[in-house]
PDB file of C-alpha atoms in Angstrom:
ATOM      1  CA  MET A   1       0.000   0.000   0.000  1.00  0.00           C
ATOM      2  CA  ARG A   2       1.507   3.323  -1.067  1.00  0.00           C
ATOM      3  CA  THR A   3       0.766   5.801   1.723  1.00  0.00           C
ATOM      4  CA  VAL A   4       1.512   9.529   1.796  1.00  0.00           C
ATOM      5  CA  VAL A   5       1.721  11.129   5.248  1.00  0.00           C
ATOM      6  CA  ILE A   6       1.492  14.915   5.264  1.00  0.00           C
ATOM      7  CA  GLY A   7       3.307  16.347   8.279  1.00  0.00           C
ATOM      8  CA  GLY A   8       4.703  12.989   9.302  1.00  0.00           C
ATOM      9  CA  THR A   9       7.647  14.076  11.470  1.00  0.00           C
ATOM     10  CA  GLY A  10       5.577  15.503  14.351  1.00  0.00           C
ATOM     11  CA  HIS A  11       3.968  14.007  17.434  1.00  0.00           C
ATOM     12  CA  ILE A  12       1.667  11.529  15.713  1.00  0.00           C
ATOM     13  CA  GLY A  13       3.994  10.719  12.829  1.00  0.00           C
ATOM     14  CA  THR A  14       6.757   9.747  15.245  1.00  0.00           C
ATOM     15  CA  TYR A  15       4.717   6.636  16.078  1.00  0.00           C
ATOM     16  CA  LEU A  16       2.556   6.281  12.986  1.00  0.00           C
ATOM     17  CA  VAL A  17       5.166   6.307  10.229  1.00  0.00           C
ATOM     18  CA  PRO A  18       7.441   3.530  11.589  1.00  0.00           C
ATOM     19  CA  GLU A  19       4.394   1.356  12.246  1.00  0.00           C
ATOM     20  CA  LEU A  20       3.185   1.853   8.683  1.00  0.00           C
ATOM     21  CA  VAL A  21       6.612   0.698   7.475  1.00  0.00           C
ATOM     22  CA  ARG A  22       6.437  -2.380   9.714  1.00  0.00           C
ATOM     23  CA  LEU A  23       3.021  -3.186   8.278  1.00  0.00           C
ATOM     24  CA  GLY A  24       4.475  -3.220   4.778  1.00  0.00           C
ATOM     25  CA  HIS A  25       3.395   0.195   3.500  1.00  0.00           C
ATOM     26  CA  GLU A  26       5.482   2.124   0.999  1.00  0.00           C
ATOM     27  CA  VAL A  27       5.580   5.414   2.906  1.00  0.00           C
ATOM     28  CA  VAL A  28       6.189   8.921   1.580  1.00  0.00           C
ATOM     29  CA  VAL A  29       6.373  11.757   4.125  1.00  0.00           C
ATOM     30  CA  LEU A  30       5.811  15.373   3.157  1.00  0.00           C
ATOM     31  CA  SER A  31       7.097  17.918   5.656  1.00  0.00           C
ATOM     32  CA  ARG A  32       8.836  21.258   5.887  1.00  0.00           C
ATOM     33  CA  GLY A  33      12.016  19.434   6.889  1.00  0.00           C
ATOM     34  CA  GLU A  34      12.505  21.661   9.926  1.00  0.00           C
ATOM     35  CA  ARG A  35      12.578  18.903  12.548  1.00  0.00           C
ATOM     36  CA  SER A  36      13.230  15.234  13.044  1.00  0.00           C
ATOM     37  CA  PRO A  37      10.843  12.710  14.612  1.00  0.00           C
ATOM     38  CA  TYR A  38      10.765  12.801  18.406  1.00  0.00           C
ATOM     39  CA  GLN A  39      12.175   9.274  18.613  1.00  0.00           C
ATOM     40  CA  SER A  40      14.558   7.401  16.363  1.00  0.00           C
ATOM     41  CA  ASP A  41      13.431   4.239  14.616  1.00  0.00           C
ATOM     42  CA  GLY A  42      15.091   2.161  11.915  1.00  0.00           C
ATOM     43  CA  GLY A  43      11.887   2.260   9.906  1.00  0.00           C
ATOM     44  CA  TRP A  44      12.594   5.849   8.905  1.00  0.00           C
ATOM     45  CA  ASN A  45      15.447   4.594   6.701  1.00  0.00           C
ATOM     46  CA  ARG A  46      12.792   3.095   4.408  1.00  0.00           C
ATOM     47  CA  VAL A  47      10.696   6.269   4.161  1.00  0.00           C
ATOM     48  CA  GLN A  48      10.844   8.640   1.203  1.00  0.00           C
ATOM     49  CA  MET A  49      11.117  12.167   2.586  1.00  0.00           C
ATOM     50  CA  ILE A  50       9.989  15.157   0.512  1.00  0.00           C
ATOM     51  CA  GLN A  51      10.456  18.711   1.744  1.00  0.00           C
ATOM     52  CA  VAL A  52       7.515  20.972   1.007  1.00  0.00           C
ATOM     53  CA  ASP A  53       6.029  24.247   2.242  1.00  0.00           C
ATOM     54  CA  ARG A  54       2.319  23.468   2.303  1.00  0.00           C
ATOM     55  CA  ASP A  55       1.200  27.009   3.072  1.00  0.00           C
ATOM     56  CA  ALA A  56       3.063  28.382   0.065  1.00  0.00           C
ATOM     57  CA  GLU A  57       1.822  25.625  -2.229  1.00  0.00           C
ATOM     58  CA  ASP A  58      -1.762  25.977  -0.984  1.00  0.00           C
ATOM     59  CA  ALA A  59      -1.530  29.687  -1.785  1.00  0.00           C
ATOM     60  CA  ALA A  60      -0.274  28.813  -5.271  1.00  0.00           C
ATOM     61  CA  GLY A  61      -2.904  26.106  -5.702  1.00  0.00           C
ATOM     62  CA  THR A  62      -0.320  23.389  -6.350  1.00  0.00           C
ATOM     63  CA  PHE A  63      -0.237  21.287  -3.166  1.00  0.00           C
ATOM     64  CA  GLY A  64      -3.093  18.945  -4.007  1.00  0.00           C
ATOM     65  CA  THR A  65      -1.612  18.232  -7.429  1.00  0.00           C
ATOM     66  CA  ARG A  66       1.770  17.508  -5.843  1.00  0.00           C
ATOM     67  CA  VAL A  67       0.167  14.877  -3.585  1.00  0.00           C
ATOM     68  CA  ALA A  68      -1.862  13.340  -6.419  1.00  0.00           C
ATOM     69  CA  GLU A  69       1.248  13.034  -8.601  1.00  0.00           C
ATOM     70  CA  LEU A  70       2.804  10.784  -5.945  1.00  0.00           C
ATOM     71  CA  GLU A  71       0.072   8.247  -6.842  1.00  0.00           C
ATOM     72  CA  PRO A  72      -0.874   7.295  -3.273  1.00  0.00           C
ATOM     73  CA  GLU A  73      -3.477   4.738  -2.356  1.00  0.00           C
ATOM     74  CA  VAL A  74      -3.849   6.263   1.116  1.00  0.00           C
ATOM     75  CA  VAL A  75      -3.302   9.863   2.231  1.00  0.00           C
ATOM     76  CA  ILE A  76      -2.954  10.740   5.932  1.00  0.00           C
ATOM     77  CA  ASP A  77      -3.211  14.490   6.468  1.00  0.00           C
ATOM     78  CA  LEU A  78      -1.882  15.542   9.867  1.00  0.00           C
ATOM     79  CA  ILE A  79      -1.414  19.285   9.225  1.00  0.00           C
ATOM     80  CA  CYS A  80      -4.504  20.673   7.508  1.00  0.00           C
ATOM     81  CA  PHE A  81      -5.973  23.705   9.271  1.00  0.00           C
ATOM     82  CA  THR A  82      -8.407  25.365   6.843  1.00  0.00           C
ATOM     83  CA  GLU A  83     -11.360  24.211   4.790  1.00  0.00           C
ATOM     84  CA  ASP A  84      -9.793  25.665   1.645  1.00  0.00           C
ATOM     85  CA  SER A  85      -6.660  23.571   2.185  1.00  0.00           C
ATOM     86  CA  ALA A  86      -8.750  20.434   2.730  1.00  0.00           C
ATOM     87  CA  ARG A  87     -10.833  21.187  -0.341  1.00  0.00           C
ATOM     88  CA  GLN A  88      -7.782  21.610  -2.583  1.00  0.00           C
ATOM     89  CA  LEU A  89      -6.392  18.256  -1.470  1.00  0.00           C
ATOM     90  CA  ALA A  90      -9.693  16.391  -1.717  1.00  0.00           C
ATOM     91  CA  GLU A  91     -10.425  17.692  -5.207  1.00  0.00           C
ATOM     92  CA  ALA A  92      -6.938  16.744  -6.425  1.00  0.00           C
ATOM     93  CA  VAL A  93      -7.051  13.138  -5.157  1.00  0.00           C
ATOM     94  CA  ARG A  94     -10.755  12.486  -5.729  1.00  0.00           C
ATOM     95  CA  GLY A  95     -11.261   9.233  -7.610  1.00  0.00           C
ATOM     96  CA  LYS A  96      -7.568   8.355  -7.294  1.00  0.00           C
ATOM     97  CA  ILE A  97      -7.177   7.081  -3.716  1.00  0.00           C
ATOM     98  CA  GLN A  98      -8.721   4.456  -1.461  1.00  0.00           C
ATOM     99  CA  HIS A  99      -8.690   6.406   1.790  1.00  0.00           C
ATOM    100  CA  LEU A 100      -8.049   9.939   3.094  1.00  0.00           C
ATOM    101  CA  LEU A 101      -7.590  10.250   6.843  1.00  0.00           C
ATOM    102  CA  HIS A 102      -7.689  13.769   8.274  1.00  0.00           C
ATOM    103  CA  CYS A 103      -6.438  14.806  11.722  1.00  0.00           C
ATOM    104  CA  GLY A 104      -9.010  17.001  13.437  1.00  0.00           C
ATOM    105  CA  THR A 105      -9.374  17.911  17.127  1.00  0.00           C
ATOM    106  CA  ILE A 106     -11.827  17.341  19.953  1.00  0.00           C
ATOM    107  CA  TRP A 107     -12.177  21.140  20.033  1.00  0.00           C
ATOM    108  CA  VAL A 108     -14.714  20.824  17.204  1.00  0.00           C
ATOM    109  CA  HIS A 109     -17.176  20.237  20.062  1.00  0.00           C
ATOM    110  CA  GLY A 110     -16.580  23.540  21.824  1.00  0.00           C
ATOM    111  CA  ALA A 111     -17.404  23.409  25.531  1.00  0.00           C
ATOM    112  CA  SER A 112     -18.372  20.039  26.988  1.00  0.00           C
ATOM    113  CA  GLU A 113     -22.108  19.869  27.663  1.00  0.00           C
ATOM    114  CA  SER A 114     -22.996  16.196  28.187  1.00  0.00           C
ATOM    115  CA  VAL A 115     -20.058  13.982  29.167  1.00  0.00           C
ATOM    116  CA  PRO A 116     -18.482  11.865  27.987  1.00  0.00           C
ATOM    117  CA  THR A 117     -19.071  13.736  24.724  1.00  0.00           C
ATOM    118  CA  ARG A 118     -19.791  11.455  21.774  1.00  0.00           C
ATOM    119  CA  GLU A 119     -18.832  12.034  18.161  1.00  0.00           C
ATOM    120  CA  ASP A 120     -22.451  12.712  17.202  1.00  0.00           C
ATOM    121  CA  ALA A 121     -22.819  15.611  19.666  1.00  0.00           C
ATOM    122  CA  PRO A 122     -23.819  18.950  18.084  1.00  0.00           C
ATOM    123  CA  ARG A 123     -20.877  21.071  16.956  1.00  0.00           C
ATOM    124  CA  ARG A 124     -20.556  24.382  18.817  1.00  0.00           C
ATOM    125  CA  PRO A 125     -16.874  25.251  18.332  1.00  0.00           C
ATOM    126  CA  PHE A 126     -15.313  28.555  19.289  1.00  0.00           C
ATOM    127  CA  GLY A 127     -11.913  30.024  18.495  1.00  0.00           C
ATOM    128  CA  ASP A 128     -10.440  29.968  15.014  1.00  0.00           C
ATOM    129  CA  TYR A 129      -8.754  26.568  15.416  1.00  0.00           C
ATOM    130  CA  GLY A 130     -11.893  24.733  16.513  1.00  0.00           C
ATOM    131  CA  VAL A 131     -14.116  26.545  14.008  1.00  0.00           C
ATOM    132  CA  GLN A 132     -11.813  25.755  11.078  1.00  0.00           C
ATOM    133  CA  LYS A 133     -11.444  22.118  12.076  1.00  0.00           C
ATOM    134  CA  ALA A 134     -15.210  21.752  12.389  1.00  0.00           C
ATOM    135  CA  ALA A 135     -15.627  23.237   8.906  1.00  0.00           C
ATOM    136  CA  ILE A 136     -13.097  20.750   7.514  1.00  0.00           C
ATOM    137  CA  GLU A 137     -14.870  17.841   9.181  1.00  0.00           C
ATOM    138  CA  SER A 138     -18.234  18.972   7.828  1.00  0.00           C
ATOM    139  CA  TYR A 139     -16.858  19.325   4.308  1.00  0.00           C
ATOM    140  CA  LEU A 140     -15.065  15.967   4.228  1.00  0.00           C
ATOM    141  CA  LEU A 141     -17.840  13.910   5.792  1.00  0.00           C
ATOM    142  CA  ASP A 142     -20.477  15.536   3.616  1.00  0.00           C
ATOM    143  CA  LEU A 143     -18.352  14.684   0.576  1.00  0.00           C
ATOM    144  CA  ALA A 144     -18.031  11.112   1.843  1.00  0.00           C
ATOM    145  CA  ARG A 145     -21.730  10.597   2.465  1.00  0.00           C
ATOM    146  CA  ARG A 146     -22.961  12.458  -0.599  1.00  0.00           C
ATOM    147  CA  ASP A 147     -20.408  11.442  -3.226  1.00  0.00           C
ATOM    148  CA  GLY A 148     -18.648   8.421  -1.734  1.00  0.00           C
ATOM    149  CA  PHE A 149     -15.344  10.207  -1.142  1.00  0.00           C
ATOM    150  CA  PRO A 150     -13.304   7.871   1.126  1.00  0.00           C
ATOM    151  CA  ALA A 151     -12.694  10.224   4.065  1.00  0.00           C
ATOM    152  CA  THR A 152     -12.299   9.549   7.786  1.00  0.00           C
ATOM    153  CA  VAL A 153     -11.679  12.197  10.460  1.00  0.00           C
ATOM    154  CA  ILE A 154      -9.738  11.464  13.656  1.00  0.00           C
ATOM    155  CA  HIS A 155     -10.124  13.920  16.567  1.00  0.00           C
ATOM    156  CA  PRO A 156      -7.224  13.796  19.072  1.00  0.00           C
ATOM    157  CA  GLY A 157      -7.294  15.322  22.523  1.00  0.00           C
ATOM    158  CA  HIS A 158      -4.263  16.951  24.179  1.00  0.00           C
ATOM    159  CA  ILE A 159      -1.465  14.949  22.560  1.00  0.00           C
ATOM    160  CA  THR A 160       1.480  14.086  24.783  1.00  0.00           C
ATOM    161  CA  GLY A 161       4.437  11.733  25.046  1.00  0.00           C
ATOM    162  CA  PRO A 162       8.229  11.824  25.342  1.00  0.00           C
ATOM    163  CA  GLY A 163       9.857  14.804  23.684  1.00  0.00           C
ATOM    164  CA  TRP A 164       7.493  17.663  24.383  1.00  0.00           C
ATOM    165  CA  ILE A 165       5.697  19.472  27.205  1.00  0.00           C
ATOM    166  CA  PRO A 166       2.242  18.214  28.197  1.00  0.00           C
ATOM    167  CA  ILE A 167      -0.513  20.607  29.233  1.00  0.00           C
ATOM    168  CA  ASN A 168       0.051  20.914  32.993  1.00  0.00           C
ATOM    169  CA  PRO A 169      -2.486  20.667  35.856  1.00  0.00           C
ATOM    170  CA  ALA A 170      -3.083  24.429  35.627  1.00  0.00           C
ATOM    171  CA  GLY A 171      -4.081  24.128  31.973  1.00  0.00           C
ATOM    172  CA  ASN A 172      -0.989  25.705  30.388  1.00  0.00           C
ATOM    173  CA  LEU A 173       2.629  24.917  29.472  1.00  0.00           C
ATOM    174  CA  ASP A 174       4.457  26.387  32.481  1.00  0.00           C
ATOM    175  CA  LEU A 175       7.074  23.820  33.537  1.00  0.00           C
ATOM    176  CA  GLY A 176       7.228  25.497  36.930  1.00  0.00           C
ATOM    177  CA  VAL A 177       3.915  23.847  37.855  1.00  0.00           C
ATOM    178  CA  PHE A 178       5.524  20.418  37.529  1.00  0.00           C
ATOM    179  CA  GLU A 179       8.605  21.562  39.453  1.00  0.00           C
ATOM    180  CA  ARG A 180       6.518  22.891  42.352  1.00  0.00           C
ATOM    181  CA  LEU A 181       4.613  19.611  42.534  1.00  0.00           C
ATOM    182  CA  ALA A 182       7.915  17.708  42.414  1.00  0.00           C
ATOM    183  CA  HIS A 183       9.261  19.637  45.412  1.00  0.00           C
ATOM    184  CA  GLY A 184       6.058  19.624  47.442  1.00  0.00           C
ATOM    185  CA  HIS A 185       5.557  23.375  47.062  1.00  0.00           C
ATOM    186  CA  ASP A 186       2.245  25.199  46.829  1.00  0.00           C
ATOM    187  CA  VAL A 187       0.459  25.170  43.480  1.00  0.00           C
ATOM    188  CA  LEU A 188      -2.356  27.588  42.763  1.00  0.00           C
ATOM    189  CA  LEU A 189      -5.184  26.321  40.535  1.00  0.00           C
ATOM    190  CA  PRO A 190      -8.069  28.268  39.011  1.00  0.00           C
ATOM    191  CA  ASN A 191     -11.570  27.956  40.457  1.00  0.00           C
ATOM    192  CA  LEU A 192     -11.906  24.659  42.353  1.00  0.00           C
ATOM    193  CA  GLY A 193      -9.700  22.655  39.975  1.00  0.00           C
ATOM    194  CA  LEU A 194     -12.688  20.674  38.731  1.00  0.00           C
ATOM    195  CA  GLU A 195     -12.469  21.559  35.039  1.00  0.00           C
ATOM    196  CA  THR A 196     -11.079  18.777  32.872  1.00  0.00           C
ATOM    197  CA  LEU A 197      -8.258  18.022  30.465  1.00  0.00           C
ATOM    198  CA  HIS A 198      -8.306  15.052  28.123  1.00  0.00           C
ATOM    199  CA  HIS A 199      -4.790  13.940  27.272  1.00  0.00           C
ATOM    200  CA  VAL A 200      -3.799  11.154  24.912  1.00  0.00           C
ATOM    201  CA  HIS A 201      -0.472   9.514  24.162  1.00  0.00           C
ATOM    202  CA  ALA A 202       0.714  10.110  20.603  1.00  0.00           C
ATOM    203  CA  ALA A 203       1.111   6.340  20.202  1.00  0.00           C
ATOM    204  CA  ASP A 204      -2.609   5.899  20.892  1.00  0.00           C
ATOM    205  CA  VAL A 205      -3.504   8.597  18.375  1.00  0.00           C
ATOM    206  CA  ALA A 206      -1.425   6.730  15.809  1.00  0.00           C
ATOM    207  CA  GLY A 207      -3.273   3.589  16.859  1.00  0.00           C
ATOM    208  CA  VAL A 208      -6.649   5.098  16.002  1.00  0.00           C
ATOM    209  CA  PHE A 209      -5.402   6.057  12.533  1.00  0.00           C
ATOM    210  CA  LEU A 210      -4.108   2.518  11.996  1.00  0.00           C
ATOM    211  CA  ALA A 211      -7.360   0.982  13.256  1.00  0.00           C
ATOM    212  CA  ALA A 212      -9.374   3.193  10.889  1.00  0.00           C
ATOM    213  CA  MET A 213      -7.202   2.079   7.982  1.00  0.00           C
ATOM    214  CA  ALA A 214      -7.609  -1.567   8.958  1.00  0.00           C
ATOM    215  CA  ASN A 215     -11.393  -1.141   9.186  1.00  0.00           C
ATOM    216  CA  ARG A 216     -11.826   1.071   6.146  1.00  0.00           C
ATOM    217  CA  SER A 217     -15.318  -0.129   5.268  1.00  0.00           C
ATOM    218  CA  VAL A 218     -16.798   1.120   8.549  1.00  0.00           C
ATOM    219  CA  ALA A 219     -14.447   4.085   9.015  1.00  0.00           C
ATOM    220  CA  ILE A 220     -15.220   5.931   5.774  1.00  0.00           C
ATOM    221  CA  GLY A 221     -17.683   8.743   6.294  1.00  0.00           C
ATOM    222  CA  GLU A 222     -17.140   8.728  10.070  1.00  0.00           C
ATOM    223  CA  SER A 223     -15.249  10.685  12.698  1.00  0.00           C
ATOM    224  CA  PHE A 224     -13.583   9.141  15.757  1.00  0.00           C
ATOM    225  CA  HIS A 225     -12.168  10.531  18.971  1.00  0.00           C
ATOM    226  CA  ALA A 226      -8.567   9.746  19.900  1.00  0.00           C
ATOM    227  CA  VAL A 227      -8.246  10.292  23.642  1.00  0.00           C
ATOM    228  CA  ALA A 228      -7.493   8.310  26.789  1.00  0.00           C
ATOM    229  CA  ASP A 229     -10.359   6.367  28.322  1.00  0.00           C
ATOM    230  CA  GLY A 230     -11.120   9.141  30.821  1.00  0.00           C
ATOM    231  CA  ALA A 231     -10.470  12.835  31.289  1.00  0.00           C
ATOM    232  CA  MET A 232      -8.694  14.267  34.362  1.00  0.00           C
ATOM    233  CA  THR A 233      -9.739  17.173  36.543  1.00  0.00           C
ATOM    234  CA  PHE A 234      -7.047  19.785  37.141  1.00  0.00           C
ATOM    235  CA  ARG A 235      -6.828  18.821  40.816  1.00  0.00           C
ATOM    236  CA  GLY A 236      -6.848  15.072  40.131  1.00  0.00           C
ATOM    237  CA  TYR A 237      -4.040  15.529  37.638  1.00  0.00           C
ATOM    238  CA  ALA A 238      -2.038  17.592  40.154  1.00  0.00           C
ATOM    239  CA  HIS A 239      -2.443  14.906  42.815  1.00  0.00           C
ATOM    240  CA  GLY A 240      -1.347  12.216  40.363  1.00  0.00           C
ATOM    241  CA  VAL A 241       1.808  14.093  39.369  1.00  0.00           C
ATOM    242  CA  ALA A 242       2.721  14.941  42.951  1.00  0.00           C
ATOM    243  CA  THR A 243       2.280  11.320  44.005  1.00  0.00           C
ATOM    244  CA  TRP A 244       4.552  10.195  41.159  1.00  0.00           C
ATOM    245  CA  PHE A 245       7.232  12.521  42.542  1.00  0.00           C
ATOM    246  CA  GLY A 246       6.696  11.104  46.049  1.00  0.00           C
ATOM    247  CA  GLN A 247       4.999  14.239  47.343  1.00  0.00           C
ATOM    248  CA  GLU A 248       1.644  15.365  48.664  1.00  0.00           C
ATOM    249  CA  ALA A 249      -0.029  17.919  46.417  1.00  0.00           C
ATOM    250  CA  ARG A 250      -0.342  21.254  48.211  1.00  0.00           C
ATOM    251  CA  LEU A 251      -3.068  22.986  46.259  1.00  0.00           C
ATOM    252  CA  GLY A 252      -4.659  26.388  46.597  1.00  0.00           C
ATOM    253  CA  PHE A 253      -7.601  27.754  44.630  1.00  0.00           C
ATOM    254  CA  LEU A 254      -8.697  31.169  43.424  1.00  0.00           C
ATOM    255  CA  PRO A 255     -11.575  32.344  41.226  1.00  0.00           C
ATOM    256  CA  PHE A 256     -10.282  32.542  37.685  1.00  0.00           C
ATOM    257  CA  GLY A 257     -10.413  36.341  37.569  1.00  0.00           C
ATOM    258  CA  GLN A 258      -8.112  36.507  40.609  1.00  0.00           C
ATOM    259  CA  TRP A 259      -5.939  33.579  39.538  1.00  0.00           C
ATOM    260  CA  GLU A 260      -5.139  35.498  36.333  1.00  0.00           C
ATOM    261  CA  GLN A 261      -3.147  38.024  38.365  1.00  0.00           C
ATOM    262  CA  HIS A 262      -0.631  35.346  39.403  1.00  0.00           C
ATOM    263  CA  VAL A 263       0.401  34.114  35.937  1.00  0.00           C
ATOM    264  CA  SER A 264       1.688  35.462  32.636  1.00  0.00           C
ATOM    265  CA  GLN A 265      -0.729  36.552  29.935  1.00  0.00           C
ATOM    266  CA  GLN A 266       0.409  33.612  27.788  1.00  0.00           C
ATOM    267  CA  ASP A 267      -0.376  31.104  30.544  1.00  0.00           C
ATOM    268  CA  TYR A 268      -3.655  32.850  31.325  1.00  0.00           C
ATOM    269  CA  ALA A 269      -4.777  32.630  27.687  1.00  0.00           C
ATOM    270  CA  ALA A 270      -3.899  28.923  27.463  1.00  0.00           C
ATOM    271  CA  THR A 271      -5.667  28.097  30.714  1.00  0.00           C
ATOM    272  CA  ARG A 272      -8.705  30.117  29.707  1.00  0.00           C
ATOM    273  CA  ASP A 273      -9.063  28.072  26.502  1.00  0.00           C
ATOM    274  CA  HIS A 274      -8.754  24.790  28.378  1.00  0.00           C
ATOM    275  CA  ILE A 275     -11.188  25.820  31.106  1.00  0.00           C
ATOM    276  CA  MET A 276     -13.744  26.983  28.573  1.00  0.00           C
ATOM    277  CA  HIS A 277     -13.541  23.676  26.698  1.00  0.00           C
ATOM    278  CA  SER A 278     -13.145  21.318  29.698  1.00  0.00           C
ATOM    279  CA  PRO A 279     -13.141  18.359  27.297  1.00  0.00           C
ATOM    280  CA  HIS A 280     -14.247  14.870  28.262  1.00  0.00           C
ATOM    281  CA  CYS A 281     -14.803  12.694  25.205  1.00  0.00           C
ATOM    282  CA  SER A 282     -16.005   9.139  24.685  1.00  0.00           C
ATOM    283  CA  MET A 283     -13.938   6.356  23.127  1.00  0.00           C
ATOM    284  CA  GLU A 284     -16.916   3.994  22.813  1.00  0.00           C
ATOM    285  CA  LYS A 285     -17.291   4.461  19.055  1.00  0.00           C
ATOM    286  CA  ALA A 286     -13.654   3.609  18.310  1.00  0.00           C
ATOM    287  CA  ALA A 287     -13.967   0.489  20.462  1.00  0.00           C
ATOM    288  CA  ARG A 288     -17.255  -0.580  18.882  1.00  0.00           C
ATOM    289  CA  LEU A 289     -16.456   0.057  15.196  1.00  0.00           C
ATOM    290  CA  LEU A 290     -12.659  -0.144  15.065  1.00  0.00           C
ATOM    291  CA  GLY A 291     -11.897  -2.493  17.937  1.00  0.00           C
ATOM    292  CA  PHE A 292      -9.507   0.095  19.344  1.00  0.00           C
ATOM    293  CA  ARG A 293      -8.883   0.761  23.030  1.00  0.00           C
ATOM    294  CA  PRO A 294      -6.200   3.160  24.287  1.00  0.00           C
ATOM    295  CA  ARG A 295      -3.125   1.642  25.852  1.00  0.00           C
ATOM    296  CA  TYR A 296      -2.383   4.641  28.104  1.00  0.00           C
ATOM    297  CA  THR A 297      -4.541   6.344  30.695  1.00  0.00           C
ATOM    298  CA  ALA A 298      -4.420  10.130  30.599  1.00  0.00           C
ATOM    299  CA  LEU A 299      -2.160  10.217  33.655  1.00  0.00           C
ATOM    300  CA  GLU A 300       0.157   7.514  32.306  1.00  0.00           C
ATOM    301  CA  ALA A 301       0.530   9.444  29.050  1.00  0.00           C
ATOM    302  CA  THR A 302       1.469  12.667  30.821  1.00  0.00           C
ATOM    303  CA  LEU A 303       3.812  10.933  33.266  1.00  0.00           C
ATOM    304  CA  GLU A 304       5.764   9.422  30.388  1.00  0.00           C
ATOM    305  CA  ALA A 305       6.239  12.932  28.989  1.00  0.00           C
ATOM    306  CA  ILE A 306       7.182  14.300  32.425  1.00  0.00           C
ATOM    307  CA  SER A 307       9.708  11.490  32.907  1.00  0.00           C
ATOM    308  CA  TRP A 308      11.365  12.482  29.637  1.00  0.00           C
ATOM    309  CA  LEU A 309      11.475  16.113  30.755  1.00  0.00           C
ATOM    310  CA  VAL A 310      13.167  15.093  34.025  1.00  0.00           C
ATOM    311  CA  ASP A 311      15.667  12.804  32.291  1.00  0.00           C
ATOM    312  CA  ASN A 312      16.587  15.577  29.859  1.00  0.00           C
ATOM    313  CA  GLY A 313      16.984  18.301  32.450  1.00  0.00           C
ATOM    314  CA  LYS A 314      13.899  20.264  31.449  1.00  0.00           C
ATOM    315  CA  ILE A 315      12.403  19.866  34.947  1.00  0.00           C
ATOM    316  CA  THR A 316      14.685  20.369  37.937  1.00  0.00           C
TER     317      THR A 316
END
């Protein structure tokens, strides 16, 4: 199977691409060539790498044609962020491929209303990222159901794993939160710490893509979540991390408007987005139709990332 992976050197591709090679796929990766996969794997020696600037080629109207000329049977698009970009690709490969798998986001749902949120919940996204991803999903699945276009959409949660910083128990990327928990120091959380985060290990996200490919007949025309089996509250996450470090979590709480005064504007903005979404998504559909169940709990996924940060001197 000739498979083109667009954006294959990032979080998901680090696990997905080597597994595709092991499964016998002839893999072509399109990327900007600005970074290497987060983990080394001998499978990358058998991957054809093509450097490409998708934004520039989308603007020129040439990216979809470039992908089609590679004559793929499967296209996995991990870095599409606008409906126009998705439309250009779909129109170029229409009638020429067996399967297009698009990477979306659980933020297509907007704020959690009924939890765990299922894939068929009404879409009420907010923020440009969620709104654009919801528009892409709507376009691709409508094309699949109306015209038989072989599209599947995978919606990851907060992706984590070794090599990068996970969203912390305060809902942002401040490494100091992990360090304070590691040393048994006070950590201030917004509100009562009962909002939720829904992490997922990048290996499990890759697993959902692989399961959708293996179950193509039921996956086409559908969207699937890619998250751990359960979400974590901010305070539950903090307790889990502190316990891993051999400490008791010393937590304080402030109303969000007051908590804002104790953090940077960047951290405030990130936390605000996560609080407003408070995602908690169901994995029942992936289990029922694809036979997929996540290997990592949300806490296990984040602890693996934190362990890497400790081992590499990112957390003191």
